[in-house]
Amino acid sequence: MAASSATATATTSFLCALDKKTPFLCTLDKKGTPFLCPKGSSTTKRRSFNGGVKCMAIETTAGATETKKRSGYELQTLTSWLLRQEQAGSIDAELTIVISSISMACKQIASLVQRAGISNLTGVQGAVNIQGEDQKKLDVVSNEVFSNCLRSSGRTGIIASEEEDVPVAVEESYSGNYIVVFDPLDGSSNIDAAVSTGSIFGIYSPNDECLADHGDDSTLDNVEQRCIVNVCQPGSNLLAAGYCMYSSSVIFVVTLGNGVFAFNLDPMYGEFVLTQENIQIPKSGKIYSFNEGNYQLWDDKLKKYIDDLKDPGPSGKPYSARYIGSLVGDFHRTLLYGGIYGYPRDKKSKNGKLRLLYECAPMSFLVEQAGGKGSDGHQRVLDIQPTEIHQRVPLYIGSTEEVEKLEKYLS
């Protein structure tokens, strides 16, 4: 409900008329007799006076302007926002349900993260994922939560997780055949220290024309091969992408290909509430986020770039270094403040450590929607055609000017 507020002092006047005469503006004297007055504005109340004079109270202001102010009780939840997008034709009902199911998974994971120490969910599970990394207990639980929410939605055809060996065909699909790729808990190494973590997701339509080099793998059955083929799509095919950050507040950020929107989880209502619309990343920034512990493993061109960022130059101010070690946390700060985040290739990790499908492509889709850029140092991340499910690529993402500056150093 909109409320009006005047920016100047108001005086009450009346719109008056004698019988069969043209109306005129008037005020009343102390005796209640109408007399001619200056011009006013909108009418509010009708009154009658002796002598056949009919007057209508109006409010006049000197240079007044009206401004609309949103009610403090008006909240737009993620659900209502998705319904509006559906009504506008931006998405269909199936995709609305898929994103809603993802938000439900994020709420559950947020609760698990907050209670990790209490529920004995810290530490290592004792298993190793497909990339050869030790799985944290919450990695395993979060993956199950995400998978179950997507299956129960009945609108996903294939789901692919960073924690699973191969994509999975969803037997419970009632309608809709969306492909959802996700990293259920990014930055899980920070869990024990209660540092920011997050979930990342991307949503595709099936693409039977995508060919991946897995056809001769006798260990995969026909269903798994079809799943792999459908999932291996470039990021430019993404329909939607987003992440949820678990920190001092729980923030759900999403794009449907028409801007970036952020929702904060309100613990009072248990709902994600719209807090930022059409987020735009600054064109440049003075913050860089790299793990400089690997500096000696980088190539000379990248070292030169980092060294120049540290040089105060004529301004006397070098770039500031900020590194959390959680892609979601580092990216969210970069999205709001500008700058650049990078996870380069090095002598130990020839293609970096971030996965194209689950991390790099969704984040690059988001940053481009916010006016930024995602690159592997030489080309646009969204143009890279995946050749395997867990393919890794270098990632440089952030403000357009900062990413382009890095590309010039690496060229």
Short mmCIF file of N, CA, C and O in Angstrom, two decimals, residues 258-348:
data_model
loop_
_atom_site.label_atom_id
_atom_site.label_comp_id
_atom_site.label_asym_id
_atom_site.label_seq_id
_atom_site.Cartn_x
_atom_site.Cartn_y
_atom_site.Cartn_z
N ASN A 258 17.89 -12.09 -16.95
CA ASN A 258 17.40 -10.71 -17.10
C ASN A 258 17.75 -9.87 -15.87
O ASN A 258 16.92 -9.15 -15.33
N GLY A 259 18.98 -9.99 -15.42
CA GLY A 259 19.42 -9.24 -14.24
C GLY A 259 19.70 -10.16 -13.07
O GLY A 259 19.35 -11.34 -13.08
N VAL A 260 20.35 -9.60 -12.05
CA VAL A 260 20.73 -10.37 -10.86
C VAL A 260 19.97 -9.82 -9.66
O VAL A 260 19.94 -8.61 -9.43
N PHE A 261 19.39 -10.73 -8.87
CA PHE A 261 18.55 -10.35 -7.74
C PHE A 261 19.00 -11.10 -6.49
O PHE A 261 19.36 -12.28 -6.56
N ALA A 262 18.96 -10.43 -5.36
CA ALA A 262 19.41 -11.02 -4.10
C ALA A 262 18.26 -11.06 -3.09
O ALA A 262 17.48 -10.11 -2.98
N PHE A 263 18.18 -12.17 -2.36
CA PHE A 263 17.14 -12.38 -1.36
C PHE A 263 17.81 -12.80 -0.05
O PHE A 263 18.67 -13.67 -0.05
N ASN A 264 17.41 -12.19 1.04
CA ASN A 264 17.92 -12.56 2.35
C ASN A 264 16.91 -13.44 3.08
O ASN A 264 15.71 -13.17 3.03
N LEU A 265 17.41 -14.47 3.75
CA LEU A 265 16.52 -15.34 4.50
C LEU A 265 16.11 -14.63 5.80
O LEU A 265 16.95 -14.31 6.64
N ASP A 266 14.82 -14.38 5.93
CA ASP A 266 14.29 -13.75 7.14
C ASP A 266 13.95 -14.86 8.13
O ASP A 266 13.01 -15.62 7.91
N PRO A 267 14.70 -14.97 9.23
CA PRO A 267 14.45 -16.05 10.19
C PRO A 267 13.09 -15.94 10.86
O PRO A 267 12.56 -16.93 11.36
N MET A 268 12.50 -14.74 10.85
CA MET A 268 11.20 -14.56 11.48
C MET A 268 10.11 -15.29 10.69
O MET A 268 9.20 -15.89 11.26
N TYR A 269 10.22 -15.22 9.35
CA TYR A 269 9.20 -15.82 8.50
C TYR A 269 9.66 -17.12 7.85
O TYR A 269 8.84 -17.85 7.29
N GLY A 270 10.96 -17.38 7.88
CA GLY A 270 11.47 -18.56 7.20
C GLY A 270 11.40 -18.45 5.69
O GLY A 270 11.30 -19.45 4.98
N GLU A 271 11.43 -17.21 5.19
CA GLU A 271 11.30 -16.97 3.75
C GLU A 271 12.46 -16.12 3.25
O GLU A 271 12.98 -15.27 3.98
N PHE A 272 12.84 -16.35 1.99
CA PHE A 272 13.80 -15.47 1.34
C PHE A 272 13.05 -14.22 0.89
O PHE A 272 12.05 -14.29 0.19
N VAL A 273 13.57 -13.04 1.28
CA VAL A 273 12.92 -11.78 0.99
C VAL A 273 13.80 -10.94 0.07
O VAL A 273 15.01 -10.83 0.29
N LEU A 274 13.20 -10.37 -0.96
CA LEU A 274 13.94 -9.56 -1.93
C LEU A 274 14.58 -8.36 -1.26
O LEU A 274 13.89 -7.56 -0.61
N THR A 275 15.89 -8.22 -1.41
CA THR A 275 16.61 -7.10 -0.79
C THR A 275 17.39 -6.26 -1.79
O THR A 275 17.67 -5.10 -1.53
N GLN A 276 17.76 -6.84 -2.93
CA GLN A 276 18.51 -6.08 -3.95
C GLN A 276 18.02 -6.48 -5.34
O GLN A 276 17.92 -7.66 -5.66
N GLU A 277 17.71 -5.47 -6.16
CA GLU A 277 17.22 -5.71 -7.50
C GLU A 277 18.23 -5.22 -8.54
O GLU A 277 18.88 -4.20 -8.35
N ASN A 278 18.34 -5.98 -9.61
CA ASN A 278 19.21 -5.60 -10.73
C ASN A 278 20.59 -5.15 -10.27
O ASN A 278 21.03 -4.02 -10.55
N ILE A 279 21.26 -6.02 -9.55
CA ILE A 279 22.60 -5.72 -9.04
C ILE A 279 23.56 -5.49 -10.19
O ILE A 279 23.59 -6.25 -11.16
N GLN A 280 24.35 -4.43 -10.09
CA GLN A 280 25.36 -4.12 -11.10
C GLN A 280 26.74 -4.07 -10.43
O GLN A 280 26.93 -3.35 -9.46
N ILE A 281 27.67 -4.86 -10.95
CA ILE A 281 29.02 -4.84 -10.42
C ILE A 281 29.73 -3.59 -10.90
O ILE A 281 29.55 -3.18 -12.06
N PRO A 282 30.51 -2.91 -10.06
CA PRO A 282 31.27 -1.74 -10.53
C PRO A 282 32.17 -2.10 -11.70
O PRO A 282 32.68 -3.22 -11.79
N LYS A 283 32.36 -1.17 -12.62
CA LYS A 283 33.17 -1.43 -13.82
C LYS A 283 34.63 -1.70 -13.48
O LYS A 283 35.35 -2.37 -14.22
N SER A 284 35.08 -1.18 -12.35
CA SER A 284 36.45 -1.43 -11.91
C SER A 284 36.44 -1.50 -10.39
O SER A 284 35.42 -1.21 -9.75
N GLY A 285 37.56 -1.92 -9.82
CA GLY A 285 37.63 -2.02 -8.37
C GLY A 285 39.07 -2.11 -7.91
O GLY A 285 39.98 -2.34 -8.72
N LYS A 286 39.28 -1.95 -6.63
CA LYS A 286 40.64 -1.96 -6.09
C LYS A 286 40.88 -3.14 -5.14
O LYS A 286 41.69 -3.04 -4.23
N ILE A 287 40.15 -4.23 -5.36
CA ILE A 287 40.31 -5.43 -4.53
C ILE A 287 40.63 -6.62 -5.42
O ILE A 287 39.97 -6.83 -6.44
N TYR A 288 41.66 -7.37 -5.06
CA TYR A 288 41.94 -8.61 -5.80
C TYR A 288 41.90 -9.78 -4.83
O TYR A 288 42.25 -9.65 -3.65
N SER A 289 41.47 -10.92 -5.31
CA SER A 289 41.28 -12.09 -4.46
C SER A 289 41.92 -13.31 -5.12
O SER A 289 41.31 -13.97 -5.97
N PHE A 290 43.17 -13.57 -4.76
CA PHE A 290 43.94 -14.71 -5.26
C PHE A 290 44.59 -15.40 -4.06
O PHE A 290 44.93 -14.74 -3.08
N ASN A 291 44.80 -16.70 -4.16
CA ASN A 291 45.55 -17.41 -3.13
C ASN A 291 47.04 -17.25 -3.41
O ASN A 291 47.64 -18.03 -4.16
N GLU A 292 47.63 -16.23 -2.81
CA GLU A 292 49.03 -15.92 -3.10
C GLU A 292 50.00 -16.91 -2.47
O GLU A 292 51.21 -16.82 -2.69
N GLY A 293 49.47 -17.88 -1.73
CA GLY A 293 50.34 -18.95 -1.25
C GLY A 293 50.90 -19.78 -2.39
O GLY A 293 51.93 -20.45 -2.25
N ASN A 294 50.23 -19.73 -3.55
CA ASN A 294 50.69 -20.46 -4.75
C ASN A 294 51.52 -19.59 -5.68
O ASN A 294 51.79 -20.00 -6.82
N TYR A 295 51.90 -18.41 -5.23
CA TYR A 295 52.60 -17.45 -6.09
C TYR A 295 53.78 -18.06 -6.84
O TYR A 295 53.95 -17.86 -8.05
N GLN A 296 54.61 -18.84 -6.15
CA GLN A 296 55.80 -19.39 -6.78
C GLN A 296 55.48 -20.45 -7.84
O GLN A 296 56.33 -20.81 -8.64
N LEU A 297 54.24 -20.94 -7.84
CA LEU A 297 53.84 -21.96 -8.82
C LEU A 297 53.21 -21.33 -10.07
O LEU A 297 52.92 -22.03 -11.03
N TRP A 298 52.99 -20.01 -10.05
CA TRP A 298 52.35 -19.34 -11.19
C TRP A 298 53.38 -19.03 -12.28
O TRP A 298 54.59 -18.99 -12.03
N ASP A 299 52.87 -18.79 -13.49
CA ASP A 299 53.78 -18.41 -14.57
C ASP A 299 54.16 -16.94 -14.41
O ASP A 299 53.54 -16.18 -13.66
N ASP A 300 55.21 -16.54 -15.13
CA ASP A 300 55.78 -15.21 -14.93
C ASP A 300 54.82 -14.08 -15.30
O ASP A 300 54.84 -13.01 -14.68
N LYS A 301 53.96 -14.30 -16.30
CA LYS A 301 53.01 -13.26 -16.70
C LYS A 301 52.04 -12.94 -15.58
O LYS A 301 51.73 -11.77 -15.33
N LEU A 302 51.56 -13.97 -14.92
CA LEU A 302 50.62 -13.76 -13.81
C LEU A 302 51.33 -13.11 -12.62
O LEU A 302 50.76 -12.24 -11.95
N LYS A 303 52.56 -13.53 -12.37
CA LYS A 303 53.33 -12.90 -11.28
C LYS A 303 53.50 -11.41 -11.54
O LYS A 303 53.38 -10.59 -10.62
N LYS A 304 53.79 -11.05 -12.78
CA LYS A 304 53.96 -9.65 -13.14
C LYS A 304 52.67 -8.86 -12.88
O LYS A 304 52.70 -7.74 -12.37
N TYR A 305 51.55 -9.46 -13.23
CA TYR A 305 50.24 -8.81 -13.01
C TYR A 305 50.02 -8.54 -11.52
O TYR A 305 49.66 -7.43 -11.12
N ILE A 306 50.25 -9.56 -10.68
CA ILE A 306 50.05 -9.40 -9.24
C ILE A 306 51.02 -8.37 -8.66
O ILE A 306 50.64 -7.54 -7.82
N ASP A 307 52.27 -8.41 -9.12
CA ASP A 307 53.25 -7.43 -8.64
C ASP A 307 52.81 -6.01 -8.95
O ASP A 307 52.98 -5.10 -8.13
N ASP A 308 52.25 -5.81 -10.14
CA ASP A 308 51.80 -4.47 -10.52
C ASP A 308 50.60 -4.01 -9.69
O ASP A 308 50.43 -2.81 -9.44
N LEU A 309 49.75 -4.96 -9.29
CA LEU A 309 48.62 -4.59 -8.44
C LEU A 309 49.10 -4.08 -7.08
O LEU A 309 48.47 -3.22 -6.46
N LYS A 310 50.22 -4.60 -6.63
CA LYS A 310 50.77 -4.20 -5.33
C LYS A 310 51.53 -2.89 -5.39
O LYS A 310 51.85 -2.30 -4.35
N ASP A 311 51.85 -2.44 -6.59
CA ASP A 311 52.61 -1.19 -6.75
C ASP A 311 51.68 0.01 -6.52
O ASP A 311 50.68 0.15 -7.23
N PRO A 312 52.00 0.87 -5.55
CA PRO A 312 51.12 2.01 -5.27
C PRO A 312 50.94 2.94 -6.46
O PRO A 312 49.87 3.51 -6.65
N GLY A 313 51.97 3.06 -7.31
CA GLY A 313 51.87 3.92 -8.48
C GLY A 313 51.68 5.37 -8.12
O GLY A 313 51.85 5.79 -6.97
N PRO A 314 51.27 6.19 -9.10
CA PRO A 314 51.09 7.63 -8.87
C PRO A 314 50.03 7.95 -7.81
O PRO A 314 50.11 8.94 -7.10
N SER A 315 49.02 7.09 -7.72
CA SER A 315 47.94 7.34 -6.76
C SER A 315 48.38 7.13 -5.31
O SER A 315 47.76 7.64 -4.37
N GLY A 316 49.44 6.34 -5.12
CA GLY A 316 49.92 6.05 -3.77
C GLY A 316 49.12 4.98 -3.06
O GLY A 316 49.33 4.70 -1.89
N LYS A 317 48.17 4.35 -3.79
CA LYS A 317 47.32 3.33 -3.19
C LYS A 317 47.38 2.04 -4.00
O LYS A 317 46.90 2.00 -5.13
N PRO A 318 47.94 0.99 -3.44
CA PRO A 318 47.92 -0.30 -4.14
C PRO A 318 46.54 -0.94 -4.01
O PRO A 318 45.69 -0.48 -3.25
N TYR A 319 46.32 -2.03 -4.77
CA TYR A 319 45.09 -2.81 -4.61
C TYR A 319 45.10 -3.47 -3.23
O TYR A 319 46.16 -3.77 -2.67
N SER A 320 43.93 -3.74 -2.70
CA SER A 320 43.80 -4.46 -1.43
C SER A 320 43.59 -5.94 -1.72
O SER A 320 42.85 -6.31 -2.63
N ALA A 321 44.25 -6.80 -0.94
CA ALA A 321 44.09 -8.25 -1.08
C ALA A 321 43.03 -8.75 -0.10
O ALA A 321 43.08 -8.43 1.09
N ARG A 322 42.07 -9.53 -0.62
CA ARG A 322 41.03 -10.13 0.21
C ARG A 322 40.81 -11.55 -0.29
O ARG A 322 40.44 -11.76 -1.44
N TYR A 323 41.02 -12.55 0.54
CA TYR A 323 40.85 -13.93 0.12
C TYR A 323 40.25 -14.76 1.25
O TYR A 323 40.88 -14.91 2.30
N ILE A 324 39.05 -15.27 1.05
CA ILE A 324 38.36 -16.07 2.06
C ILE A 324 38.67 -17.55 1.88
O ILE A 324 38.82 -18.29 2.85
N GLY A 325 38.77 -17.99 0.63
CA GLY A 325 38.97 -19.41 0.36
C GLY A 325 37.66 -20.12 0.09
O GLY A 325 37.61 -21.35 0.02
N SER A 326 36.59 -19.35 -0.06
CA SER A 326 35.28 -19.87 -0.45
C SER A 326 34.85 -19.08 -1.68
O SER A 326 34.72 -17.85 -1.61
N LEU A 327 34.63 -19.77 -2.79
CA LEU A 327 34.29 -19.08 -4.04
C LEU A 327 33.05 -18.21 -3.86
O LEU A 327 33.02 -17.07 -4.32
N VAL A 328 32.03 -18.74 -3.20
CA VAL A 328 30.79 -17.98 -3.02
C VAL A 328 31.05 -16.70 -2.23
O VAL A 328 30.60 -15.62 -2.60
N GLY A 329 31.78 -16.82 -1.12
CA GLY A 329 32.07 -15.65 -0.30
C GLY A 329 32.91 -14.61 -1.04
O GLY A 329 32.60 -13.41 -1.02
N ASP A 330 33.97 -15.07 -1.69
CA ASP A 330 34.83 -14.14 -2.43
C ASP A 330 34.10 -13.51 -3.61
O ASP A 330 34.26 -12.32 -3.90
N PHE A 331 33.27 -14.31 -4.29
CA PHE A 331 32.54 -13.78 -5.44
C PHE A 331 31.50 -12.76 -5.00
O PHE A 331 31.32 -11.73 -5.65
N HIS A 332 30.79 -13.04 -3.91
CA HIS A 332 29.73 -12.13 -3.47
C HIS A 332 30.30 -10.76 -3.11
O HIS A 332 29.72 -9.73 -3.47
N ARG A 333 31.44 -10.76 -2.44
CA ARG A 333 32.08 -9.48 -2.12
C ARG A 333 32.49 -8.76 -3.41
O ARG A 333 32.31 -7.54 -3.55
N THR A 334 33.07 -9.50 -4.36
CA THR A 334 33.49 -8.90 -5.62
C THR A 334 32.30 -8.35 -6.39
O THR A 334 32.38 -7.28 -7.00
N LEU A 335 31.19 -9.07 -6.36
CA LEU A 335 29.98 -8.61 -7.05
C LEU A 335 29.50 -7.27 -6.52
O LEU A 335 29.08 -6.39 -7.27
N LEU A 336 29.59 -7.08 -5.21
CA LEU A 336 29.08 -5.85 -4.60
C LEU A 336 30.08 -4.70 -4.65
O LEU A 336 29.71 -3.55 -4.87
N TYR A 337 31.38 -5.01 -4.45
CA TYR A 337 32.38 -3.96 -4.32
C TYR A 337 33.24 -3.76 -5.58
O TYR A 337 33.94 -2.75 -5.69
N GLY A 338 33.21 -4.71 -6.47
CA GLY A 338 34.06 -4.63 -7.65
C GLY A 338 35.44 -5.20 -7.39
O GLY A 338 35.81 -5.51 -6.25
N GLY A 339 36.23 -5.37 -8.45
CA GLY A 339 37.56 -5.96 -8.33
C GLY A 339 37.63 -7.25 -9.14
O GLY A 339 36.90 -7.42 -10.13
N ILE A 340 38.49 -8.17 -8.72
CA ILE A 340 38.68 -9.40 -9.47
C ILE A 340 38.97 -10.56 -8.53
O ILE A 340 39.68 -10.41 -7.53
N TYR A 341 38.39 -11.71 -8.85
CA TYR A 341 38.69 -12.96 -8.17
C TYR A 341 39.37 -13.87 -9.17
O TYR A 341 38.95 -13.96 -10.33
N GLY A 342 40.41 -14.58 -8.73
CA GLY A 342 41.10 -15.47 -9.65
C GLY A 342 41.54 -16.77 -9.02
O GLY A 342 41.98 -16.79 -7.87
N TYR A 343 41.33 -17.86 -9.76
CA TYR A 343 41.94 -19.15 -9.38
C TYR A 343 42.65 -19.66 -10.63
O TYR A 343 42.07 -20.33 -11.46
N PRO A 344 43.94 -19.34 -10.77
CA PRO A 344 44.68 -19.65 -11.99
C PRO A 344 45.20 -21.09 -12.04
O PRO A 344 45.18 -21.81 -11.04
N ARG A 345 45.65 -21.47 -13.20
CA ARG A 345 46.41 -22.73 -13.32
C ARG A 345 47.78 -22.51 -12.72
O ARG A 345 48.28 -21.38 -12.65
N ASP A 346 48.43 -23.57 -12.27
CA ASP A 346 49.79 -23.46 -11.75
C ASP A 346 50.54 -24.77 -12.04
O ASP A 346 50.00 -25.67 -12.69
N LYS A 347 51.75 -24.88 -11.57
CA LYS A 347 52.56 -26.06 -11.86
C LYS A 347 51.98 -27.32 -11.24
O LYS A 347 52.22 -28.43 -11.73
N LYS A 348 51.21 -27.16 -10.17
CA LYS A 348 50.63 -28.31 -9.49
C LYS A 348 49.26 -28.67 -10.06
O LYS A 348 48.94 -29.84 -10.23
#
